Amino acid sequence: MLSRHFLRSKVLQTVYAVHADPVDNVVAEKNFKHHISRFNDLGALQLSALVHFVEVAGTMIDEAQHKYLPTEAELNPNRRLPNNIFVSRLADNYDFRHHCKESNVNWGGVEYDEMFRQAYSALAKLPDYAEYLASEQTFDTDQQFALKLFKYIINYEQLRDNLTAQSLMWEDDFDQIAQYNFMMLKALDDSLDESTVIPLMNDSRFEKDVEAFDFARRLLLVTLRHGKEVEDMIRSHLKGWEFERVAGMDVLLLNMAVAELTEFPSIPERVTVDEYIELSKEFSTERSKLFINGILDKFIIELRSAGRINKTGRGLIDPSMAAEEEE
């Protein structure tokens, strides 16, 4: 499931792109939708890498039996990994296979084959792998090792480079999507079979995902409509400071924050303030969090006075009261 914080960061990146290379709002919305839709492609590639890795391992184990002078261990191999219960059930799952087909997942080609072979050869030398081979085989033990294996594959530099090279945006998205996939795999249990639902990170089958995407799409469009107005608001609150010295990313963050404060009545003011402070830590300067916090406090007073902030339910709580409530 897409978190709203993550979606806000994607909206910010889209707004930044439009600011750097202006396009009309229709094109910006189309680009944003395409970017979000490709999360599922990257997610399917990551998951399928786990399954394909195990398949390659099985092939290499079989090949070793037919060497000219195989060792005793190669003649009588431990096939625990190729027969991993958890990975086998995942590979047979309808949703998993459908996601891979929809995303055109294809690990064919010499370069990919060699990459997975090298990764397995390195894994086979690790103590964790030896411990796994010696452990009792159950669904739980196989799932636990599959989770370790997923981390190993995702952090395998050559694989990461190959995947992120397919899209300019995937370098930024890679870890977030990998974390989602890891938690999703961890949540599966012994009931996993062909019919188990394997949820996508952005899954239109679930109402919460549809609502989250609609929130981000609306936030993008409202933000793009009100850029000049927010610039004027910033100028009016600067004391002894020229607008041109304000970090460009801070201007975009404040633009988004005003859009959220005025157009999303169900989101509490304090949530909005906290979110944009966090985004400033991730995307702007070291001092931006203080600037964003101070300016937004002034904006909220101004917008309230103008009757432009009308919060419902928890949205009525003032952000300045958050600390008192937590005590």
CSV table of C-alpha atoms in Angstrom, one decimal:
chain,number,residue,atom,x,y,z
A,1,MET,CA,0.0,0.0,0.0
A,2,LEU,CA,1.2,3.5,-0.9
A,3,SER,CA,1.8,5.6,2.2
A,4,ARG,CA,0.7,9.3,1.9
A,5,HIS,CA,4.2,10.4,3.0
A,6,PHE,CA,5.7,8.5,0.1
A,7,LEU,CA,3.0,9.9,-2.3
A,8,ARG,CA,3.7,13.4,-1.1
A,9,SER,CA,7.3,12.9,-2.1
A,10,LYS,CA,6.3,11.7,-5.5
A,11,VAL,CA,4.1,14.8,-6.0
A,12,LEU,CA,7.0,17.0,-4.9
A,13,GLN,CA,9.2,15.4,-7.5
A,14,THR,CA,6.6,15.9,-10.2
A,15,VAL,CA,6.1,19.6,-9.2
A,16,TYR,CA,9.9,20.1,-9.3
A,17,ALA,CA,10.0,18.5,-12.7
A,18,VAL,CA,7.3,20.9,-14.0
A,19,HIS,CA,9.1,23.8,-12.4
A,20,ALA,CA,12.3,22.9,-14.2
A,21,ASP,CA,10.7,22.0,-17.5
A,22,PRO,CA,7.2,23.5,-17.7
A,23,VAL,CA,4.4,21.4,-19.2
A,24,ASP,CA,0.7,21.9,-18.9
A,25,ASN,CA,-1.3,20.3,-16.1
A,26,VAL,CA,-2.7,17.6,-18.3
A,27,VAL,CA,0.7,16.4,-19.2
A,28,ALA,CA,2.0,16.7,-15.6
A,29,GLU,CA,-0.9,14.6,-14.4
A,30,LYS,CA,-0.3,12.0,-17.1
A,31,ASN,CA,3.4,11.8,-16.2
A,32,PHE,CA,2.5,11.4,-12.5
A,33,LYS,CA,0.1,8.5,-13.2
A,34,HIS,CA,2.7,6.8,-15.3
A,35,HIS,CA,5.3,7.1,-12.6
A,36,ILE,CA,3.0,5.7,-9.9
A,37,SER,CA,1.9,2.8,-12.2
A,38,ARG,CA,5.5,1.7,-12.7
A,39,PHE,CA,5.9,1.0,-9.0
A,40,ASN,CA,4.1,-2.3,-9.7
A,41,ASP,CA,6.6,-3.1,-12.5
A,42,LEU,CA,9.6,-2.6,-10.2
A,43,GLY,CA,7.8,-4.5,-7.4
A,44,ALA,CA,7.2,-7.4,-9.7
A,45,LEU,CA,10.8,-7.4,-10.9
A,46,GLN,CA,12.0,-7.5,-7.3
A,47,LEU,CA,9.8,-10.4,-6.3
A,48,SER,CA,10.5,-12.3,-9.4
A,49,ALA,CA,14.2,-11.9,-8.8
A,50,LEU,CA,13.8,-14.0,-5.7
A,51,VAL,CA,12.0,-16.8,-7.6
A,52,HIS,CA,14.4,-16.7,-10.5
A,53,PHE,CA,17.4,-16.8,-8.2
A,54,VAL,CA,16.2,-20.0,-6.7
A,55,GLU,CA,15.6,-21.5,-10.1
A,56,VAL,CA,19.1,-20.6,-11.2
A,57,ALA,CA,20.5,-22.1,-8.0
A,58,GLY,CA,18.7,-25.4,-8.9
A,59,THR,CA,20.1,-25.4,-12.4
A,60,MET,CA,23.6,-24.9,-11.0
A,61,ILE,CA,23.2,-27.7,-8.5
A,62,ASP,CA,22.0,-30.0,-11.3
A,63,GLU,CA,24.9,-29.0,-13.6
A,64,ALA,CA,27.5,-29.7,-10.8
A,65,GLN,CA,26.3,-33.4,-10.7
A,66,HIS,CA,27.4,-33.8,-14.3
A,67,LYS,CA,30.9,-32.3,-14.0
A,68,TYR,CA,33.8,-34.4,-15.3
A,69,LEU,CA,35.1,-35.0,-11.7
A,70,PRO,CA,32.3,-34.0,-9.3
A,71,THR,CA,32.9,-34.1,-5.6
A,72,GLU,CA,30.8,-36.3,-3.3
A,73,ALA,CA,28.8,-33.2,-2.2
A,74,GLU,CA,28.1,-32.4,-5.9
A,75,LEU,CA,27.0,-35.9,-6.6
A,76,ASN,CA,24.7,-35.9,-3.7
A,77,PRO,CA,23.6,-32.3,-3.4
A,78,ASN,CA,21.4,-30.7,-0.7
A,79,ARG,CA,18.5,-29.5,-2.7
A,80,ARG,CA,16.9,-27.6,0.1
A,81,LEU,CA,17.1,-24.2,-1.7
A,82,PRO,CA,15.5,-25.3,-5.0
A,83,ASN,CA,12.8,-27.1,-2.9
A,84,ASN,CA,12.2,-24.1,-0.6
A,85,ILE,CA,8.5,-24.4,0.3
A,86,PHE,CA,7.8,-20.7,0.6
A,87,VAL,CA,9.4,-19.7,-2.7
A,88,SER,CA,7.8,-22.7,-4.5
A,89,ARG,CA,4.3,-21.7,-3.3
A,90,LEU,CA,5.0,-18.1,-4.3
A,91,ALA,CA,6.1,-19.2,-7.8
A,92,ASP,CA,2.9,-21.2,-8.2
A,93,ASN,CA,0.7,-18.4,-7.0
A,94,TYR,CA,-1.8,-17.0,-9.6
A,95,ASP,CA,-1.5,-13.3,-8.5
A,96,PHE,CA,2.3,-13.5,-8.6
A,97,ARG,CA,2.4,-15.0,-12.1
A,98,HIS,CA,-0.2,-12.5,-13.3
A,99,HIS,CA,1.7,-9.5,-11.9
A,100,CYS,CA,4.9,-10.7,-13.6
A,101,LYS,CA,3.0,-11.1,-16.9
A,102,GLU,CA,1.4,-7.7,-16.6
A,103,SER,CA,4.8,-6.1,-15.9
A,104,ASN,CA,6.5,-8.0,-18.8
A,105,VAL,CA,9.1,-9.5,-16.4
A,106,ASN,CA,11.8,-11.3,-18.3
A,107,TRP,CA,15.1,-12.5,-16.8
A,108,GLY,CA,16.3,-14.0,-20.1
A,109,GLY,CA,19.6,-13.1,-21.5
A,110,VAL,CA,23.3,-14.0,-20.9
A,111,GLU,CA,24.0,-11.0,-18.7
A,112,TYR,CA,21.2,-11.7,-16.3
A,113,ASP,CA,22.0,-15.4,-16.2
A,114,GLU,CA,25.6,-14.7,-15.3
A,115,MET,CA,24.6,-12.2,-12.7
A,116,PHE,CA,22.4,-14.7,-10.8
A,117,ARG,CA,25.0,-17.4,-11.1
A,118,GLN,CA,27.6,-15.1,-9.5
A,119,ALA,CA,25.2,-14.1,-6.8
A,120,TYR,CA,24.4,-17.8,-6.0
A,121,SER,CA,28.1,-18.7,-6.0
A,122,ALA,CA,28.7,-15.9,-3.4
A,123,LEU,CA,25.7,-17.0,-1.3
A,124,ALA,CA,26.9,-20.6,-1.2
A,125,LYS,CA,30.0,-19.6,0.7
A,126,LEU,CA,28.1,-17.8,3.5
A,127,PRO,CA,27.6,-19.3,7.0
A,128,ASP,CA,23.9,-18.4,6.9
A,129,TYR,CA,23.4,-20.6,3.8
A,130,ALA,CA,25.2,-23.6,5.5
A,131,GLU,CA,23.0,-23.1,8.6
A,132,TYR,CA,19.9,-23.1,6.4
A,133,LEU,CA,20.8,-26.3,4.6
A,134,ALA,CA,21.4,-28.0,8.0
A,135,SER,CA,18.1,-26.8,9.6
A,136,GLU,CA,14.8,-28.7,9.7
A,137,GLN,CA,12.6,-28.0,6.7
A,138,THR,CA,9.3,-26.4,7.6
A,139,PHE,CA,7.3,-23.6,6.0
A,140,ASP,CA,8.5,-21.2,8.7
A,141,THR,CA,12.2,-22.0,8.4
A,142,ASP,CA,12.0,-21.7,4.6
A,143,GLN,CA,10.1,-18.4,4.8
A,144,GLN,CA,12.6,-17.0,7.2
A,145,PHE,CA,15.5,-17.9,4.8
A,146,ALA,CA,13.5,-16.6,1.8
A,147,LEU,CA,13.2,-13.2,3.6
A,148,LYS,CA,17.0,-13.2,4.2
A,149,LEU,CA,17.5,-14.2,0.6
A,150,PHE,CA,15.3,-11.4,-0.6
A,151,LYS,CA,17.4,-8.9,1.3
A,152,TYR,CA,20.5,-10.4,-0.1
A,153,ILE,CA,19.3,-10.2,-3.7
A,154,ILE,CA,17.9,-6.7,-3.3
A,155,ASN,CA,21.2,-5.5,-1.9
A,156,TYR,CA,23.2,-7.2,-4.6
A,157,GLU,CA,24.8,-4.3,-6.4
A,158,GLN,CA,24.7,-5.6,-9.9
A,159,LEU,CA,21.0,-6.5,-9.7
A,160,ARG,CA,20.2,-3.1,-8.3
A,161,ASP,CA,22.1,-1.3,-11.0
A,162,ASN,CA,20.4,-3.4,-13.7
A,163,LEU,CA,16.9,-2.6,-12.4
A,164,THR,CA,17.4,1.1,-11.7
A,165,ALA,CA,18.9,1.6,-15.1
A,166,GLN,CA,15.5,0.8,-16.6
A,167,SER,CA,13.9,4.0,-15.2
A,168,LEU,CA,15.4,7.3,-14.0
A,169,MET,CA,12.9,7.4,-11.1
A,170,TRP,CA,13.6,3.8,-9.8
A,171,GLU,CA,16.8,4.7,-8.0
A,172,ASP,CA,14.7,6.9,-5.6
A,173,ASP,CA,11.9,4.3,-5.4
A,174,PHE,CA,13.9,1.1,-5.1
A,175,ASP,CA,14.3,0.9,-1.3
A,176,GLN,CA,10.7,2.0,-0.5
A,177,ILE,CA,9.3,-0.7,-2.8
A,178,ALA,CA,11.7,-3.3,-1.6
A,179,GLN,CA,10.6,-2.5,2.0
A,180,TYR,CA,7.0,-2.9,1.0
A,181,ASN,CA,7.7,-6.3,-0.7
A,182,PHE,CA,9.7,-7.5,2.3
A,183,MET,CA,6.8,-6.7,4.7
A,184,MET,CA,4.3,-8.2,2.3
A,185,LEU,CA,6.3,-11.5,2.1
A,186,LYS,CA,6.8,-11.5,5.8
A,187,ALA,CA,3.0,-11.2,6.4
A,188,LEU,CA,2.2,-14.3,4.3
A,189,ASP,CA,1.7,-17.5,6.3
A,190,ASP,CA,1.3,-21.3,5.8
A,191,SER,CA,-2.0,-20.8,4.1
A,192,LEU,CA,-0.1,-19.4,1.0
A,193,ASP,CA,-1.3,-21.2,-2.1
A,194,GLU,CA,-2.2,-20.6,-5.7
A,195,SER,CA,-5.3,-18.5,-4.8
A,196,THR,CA,-3.7,-16.3,-2.1
A,197,VAL,CA,-4.0,-12.6,-2.9
A,198,ILE,CA,-0.5,-11.0,-3.4
A,199,PRO,CA,-1.2,-7.3,-3.0
A,200,LEU,CA,0.7,-4.8,-5.2
A,201,MET,CA,2.2,-1.6,-3.7
A,202,ASN,CA,-0.4,0.4,-5.8
A,203,ASP,CA,-3.3,-2.0,-6.0
A,204,SER,CA,-6.6,-0.7,-7.5
A,205,ARG,CA,-8.4,-3.7,-6.0
A,206,PHE,CA,-8.2,-2.1,-2.6
A,207,GLU,CA,-10.2,1.0,-1.7
A,208,LYS,CA,-7.5,2.5,0.5
A,209,ASP,CA,-5.0,2.4,-2.4
A,210,VAL,CA,-7.5,4.1,-4.7
A,211,GLU,CA,-8.2,6.8,-2.1
A,212,ALA,CA,-4.4,7.3,-1.5
A,213,PHE,CA,-3.7,7.7,-5.2
A,214,ASP,CA,-6.7,10.1,-5.6
A,215,PHE,CA,-5.3,12.2,-2.8
A,216,ALA,CA,-2.0,12.5,-4.5
A,217,ARG,CA,-3.5,13.3,-7.9
A,218,ARG,CA,-5.6,16.0,-6.4
A,219,LEU,CA,-2.7,17.4,-4.4
A,220,LEU,CA,-0.6,17.7,-7.6
A,221,LEU,CA,-3.3,19.5,-9.5
A,222,VAL,CA,-4.2,21.9,-6.8
A,223,THR,CA,-0.5,22.7,-6.2
A,224,LEU,CA,0.1,23.4,-9.8
A,225,ARG,CA,-2.8,25.9,-9.9
A,226,HIS,CA,-1.6,28.1,-7.0
A,227,GLY,CA,2.1,28.6,-7.4
A,228,LYS,CA,2.1,32.4,-7.9
A,229,GLU,CA,-0.3,33.0,-5.0
A,230,VAL,CA,1.9,31.1,-2.6
A,231,GLU,CA,5.0,33.0,-3.8
A,232,ASP,CA,3.2,36.3,-3.0
A,233,MET,CA,2.3,34.9,0.5
A,234,ILE,CA,5.9,34.0,1.2
A,235,ARG,CA,7.1,37.4,0.1
A,236,SER,CA,4.6,39.1,2.5
A,237,HIS,CA,6.0,37.2,5.5
A,238,LEU,CA,9.7,37.6,4.9
A,239,LYS,CA,11.4,40.1,7.2
A,240,GLY,CA,14.8,41.4,6.2
A,241,TRP,CA,15.1,38.5,3.7
A,242,GLU,CA,14.8,38.6,-0.1
A,243,PHE,CA,12.6,36.0,-1.8
A,244,GLU,CA,15.4,35.1,-4.2
A,245,ARG,CA,17.4,33.8,-1.2
A,246,VAL,CA,14.7,31.3,-0.2
A,247,ALA,CA,15.6,27.7,-1.4
A,248,GLY,CA,13.6,26.8,-4.4
A,249,MET,CA,12.6,23.5,-2.9
A,250,ASP,CA,11.2,25.3,0.1
A,251,VAL,CA,8.9,27.3,-2.1
A,252,LEU,CA,7.6,24.1,-3.7
A,253,LEU,CA,7.1,22.5,-0.3
A,254,LEU,CA,5.1,25.5,0.9
A,255,ASN,CA,3.1,25.5,-2.3
A,256,MET,CA,2.1,21.9,-1.6
A,257,ALA,CA,1.4,22.6,2.1
A,258,VAL,CA,-1.0,25.5,1.3
A,259,ALA,CA,-2.8,23.3,-1.2
A,260,GLU,CA,-3.2,20.6,1.4
A,261,LEU,CA,-4.3,23.0,4.2
A,262,THR,CA,-7.0,24.6,2.0
A,263,GLU,CA,-8.3,21.8,-0.1
A,264,PHE,CA,-8.2,18.7,2.2
A,265,PRO,CA,-10.5,19.4,5.1
A,266,SER,CA,-10.1,15.9,6.7
A,267,ILE,CA,-6.3,16.2,7.1
A,268,PRO,CA,-5.4,17.8,10.4
A,269,GLU,CA,-3.3,21.0,10.2
A,270,ARG,CA,-0.7,19.5,12.5
A,271,VAL,CA,-0.3,16.4,10.2
A,272,THR,CA,0.3,18.7,7.2
A,273,VAL,CA,2.8,20.8,9.1
A,274,ASP,CA,4.7,17.7,10.3
A,275,GLU,CA,4.7,16.1,6.9
A,276,TYR,CA,6.2,19.1,5.1
A,277,ILE,CA,8.8,19.5,7.8
A,278,GLU,CA,9.8,15.9,7.3
A,279,LEU,CA,9.9,16.4,3.5
A,280,SER,CA,12.1,19.4,3.9
A,281,LYS,CA,14.6,17.2,5.8
A,282,GLU,CA,14.7,14.8,3.0
A,283,PHE,CA,14.7,17.1,0.0
A,284,SER,CA,15.9,20.6,1.0
A,285,THR,CA,18.6,22.3,3.1
A,286,GLU,CA,19.6,21.7,6.7
A,287,ARG,CA,17.8,24.9,7.9
A,288,SER,CA,14.7,24.4,5.8
A,289,LYS,CA,12.7,22.6,8.6
A,290,LEU,CA,12.9,25.7,10.8
A,291,PHE,CA,11.9,28.0,7.9
A,292,ILE,CA,9.0,25.7,6.8
A,293,ASN,CA,7.7,25.4,10.4
A,294,GLY,CA,7.8,29.2,11.0
A,295,ILE,CA,6.2,30.2,7.7
A,296,LEU,CA,3.5,27.6,7.9
A,297,ASP,CA,2.5,28.8,11.4
A,298,LYS,CA,2.0,32.3,9.8
A,299,PHE,CA,0.2,30.9,6.8
A,300,ILE,CA,-2.3,29.0,8.9
A,301,ILE,CA,-3.2,32.2,10.8
A,302,GLU,CA,-3.6,34.1,7.6
A,303,LEU,CA,-5.6,31.4,5.8
A,304,ARG,CA,-7.9,30.9,8.8
A,305,SER,CA,-8.6,34.6,9.0
A,306,ALA,CA,-9.5,34.5,5.3
A,307,GLY,CA,-11.9,31.6,5.9
A,308,ARG,CA,-9.9,29.3,3.7
A,309,ILE,CA,-9.1,26.6,6.2
A,310,ASN,CA,-12.2,24.6,7.2
A,311,LYS,CA,-11.2,21.4,8.9
A,312,THR,CA,-13.5,18.7,10.0
A,313,GLY,CA,-13.2,16.3,12.9
A,314,ARG,CA,-9.6,15.9,14.1
A,315,GLY,CA,-8.6,18.6,11.6
A,316,LEU,CA,-9.8,21.2,14.1
A,317,ILE,CA,-6.9,20.5,16.3
A,318,ASP,CA,-4.3,23.2,16.2
A,319,PRO,CA,-0.7,21.9,15.4
A,320,SER,CA,0.7,24.0,18.3
A,321,MET,CA,-1.4,21.8,20.7
A,322,ALA,CA,0.2,18.6,19.6
A,323,ALA,CA,3.0,18.7,22.1
A,324,GLU,CA,0.6,19.4,25.0
A,325,GLU,CA,-1.6,16.4,24.0
A,326,GLU,CA,1.3,14.0,23.9
A,327,GLU,CA,2.4,15.0,27.5
